[in-house]
Amino acid sequence: MSEIIRQVTIRGRVQGVGYRAWLAHTAEAMGLQGWVRNRRDGSVEATLAGGDHVVSEMIARCQHGPSAARVEAVVAETAQPDVLNLRQPGERFSILSTL
């Protein structure tokens, strides 16, 4: 299993509906590393790192999110390892402040 890192942007009604907490909880339960944060434009941004199949499964789950979310688009791009440095020290997965 190869390790990959993806930068994911989720658009739609994804702020104020528990999307960041849902994503962090789900990603951690799947054994992924990374972070998630709200963006000022109303989207949610996340970095997901782990096995390629697990990351792909998490990206697929991002299409739906928590029940109150209404996802319009999910865009995933390859990311460099240094993006993981934004995590809080000692955490596998962090919820960050809004960018």
Coordinates of C-alpha atoms in Angstrom, one line a residue:
M1 CA 0.0 0.0 0.0
S2 CA 1.5 3.3 -1.0
E3 CA 1.1 6.5 1.0
I4 CA -0.4 9.6 -0.5
I5 CA -1.3 13.1 0.5
R6 CA -4.3 15.0 -1.0
Q7 CA -5.4 18.6 -0.5
V8 CA -9.2 18.5 -0.6
T9 CA -11.6 21.5 -1.0
I10 CA -15.3 20.9 -0.2
R11 CA -17.9 23.4 -1.4
G12 CA -21.6 23.8 -0.7
R13 CA -23.3 24.2 2.7
V14 CA -20.4 22.9 4.7
Q15 CA -19.8 25.5 7.4
G16 CA -22.0 25.7 10.5
V17 CA -23.2 22.1 10.1
G18 CA -20.4 20.2 11.9
Y19 CA -18.5 19.3 8.8
R20 CA -15.0 19.9 10.2
A21 CA -15.7 17.8 13.3
W22 CA -17.3 15.1 11.2
L23 CA -14.3 15.0 8.8
A24 CA -11.7 15.0 11.6
H25 CA -13.5 12.2 13.5
T26 CA -14.0 10.1 10.4
A27 CA -10.5 10.6 9.2
E28 CA -9.0 9.7 12.5
A29 CA -11.2 6.6 12.8
M30 CA -9.9 5.5 9.3
G31 CA -6.3 6.0 10.5
L32 CA -5.5 9.1 8.4
Q33 CA -3.3 12.0 9.3
G34 CA -3.9 15.6 8.4
W35 CA -6.0 18.6 9.2
V36 CA -9.2 20.4 8.3
R37 CA -10.3 24.1 8.4
N38 CA -12.9 26.5 7.3
R39 CA -12.1 29.0 4.6
R40 CA -13.4 32.5 4.4
D41 CA -15.1 31.8 1.1
G42 CA -17.4 29.3 2.8
S43 CA -15.6 26.2 1.7
V44 CA -13.9 23.6 3.9
E45 CA -10.2 22.6 3.2
A46 CA -8.6 19.4 4.4
T47 CA -5.3 17.6 4.0
L48 CA -5.5 13.8 4.1
A49 CA -2.5 11.5 4.3
G50 CA -2.4 7.8 4.4
G51 CA -2.8 4.7 2.3
D52 CA -4.0 5.5 -1.2
H53 CA -7.2 3.3 -0.9
V54 CA -8.1 4.8 2.5
V55 CA -7.5 8.4 1.3
S56 CA -9.6 7.7 -1.8
E57 CA -12.4 6.3 0.4
M58 CA -12.3 9.4 2.7
I59 CA -12.5 11.7 -0.3
A60 CA -15.6 9.7 -1.5
R61 CA -17.2 10.1 2.0
C62 CA -16.5 13.9 1.7
Q63 CA -19.1 13.9 -1.1
H64 CA -21.8 13.5 1.5
G65 CA -20.4 14.7 4.9
P66 CA -22.6 14.9 7.9
S67 CA -26.4 14.8 7.5
A68 CA -26.9 18.6 7.7
A69 CA -24.3 19.3 5.0
R70 CA -25.2 19.9 1.3
V71 CA -22.0 19.2 -0.7
E72 CA -21.9 20.7 -4.2
A73 CA -18.3 19.9 -5.1
V74 CA -15.2 18.1 -3.8
V75 CA -11.8 18.8 -5.5
A76 CA -8.8 16.8 -4.5
E77 CA -5.2 17.6 -5.6
T78 CA -1.9 16.1 -4.9
A79 CA -0.1 17.8 -2.0
Q80 CA 3.5 17.9 -0.7
P81 CA 4.4 16.5 2.7
D82 CA 5.2 19.9 4.2
V83 CA 1.4 20.7 4.3
L84 CA 1.2 18.3 7.3
N85 CA 3.3 20.7 9.3
L86 CA 0.2 22.8 9.9
R87 CA -1.1 20.2 12.4
Q88 CA -1.0 21.0 16.0
P89 CA 2.1 19.5 17.7
G90 CA 1.5 15.9 18.8
E91 CA -1.8 15.5 16.9
R92 CA -2.3 13.0 14.0
F93 CA -5.3 15.1 12.8
S94 CA -6.1 18.7 13.7
I95 CA -9.0 21.1 13.4
L96 CA -7.4 24.4 12.5
S97 CA -8.6 28.0 12.6
T98 CA -10.3 29.6 9.6
L99 CA -8.0 30.7 6.8

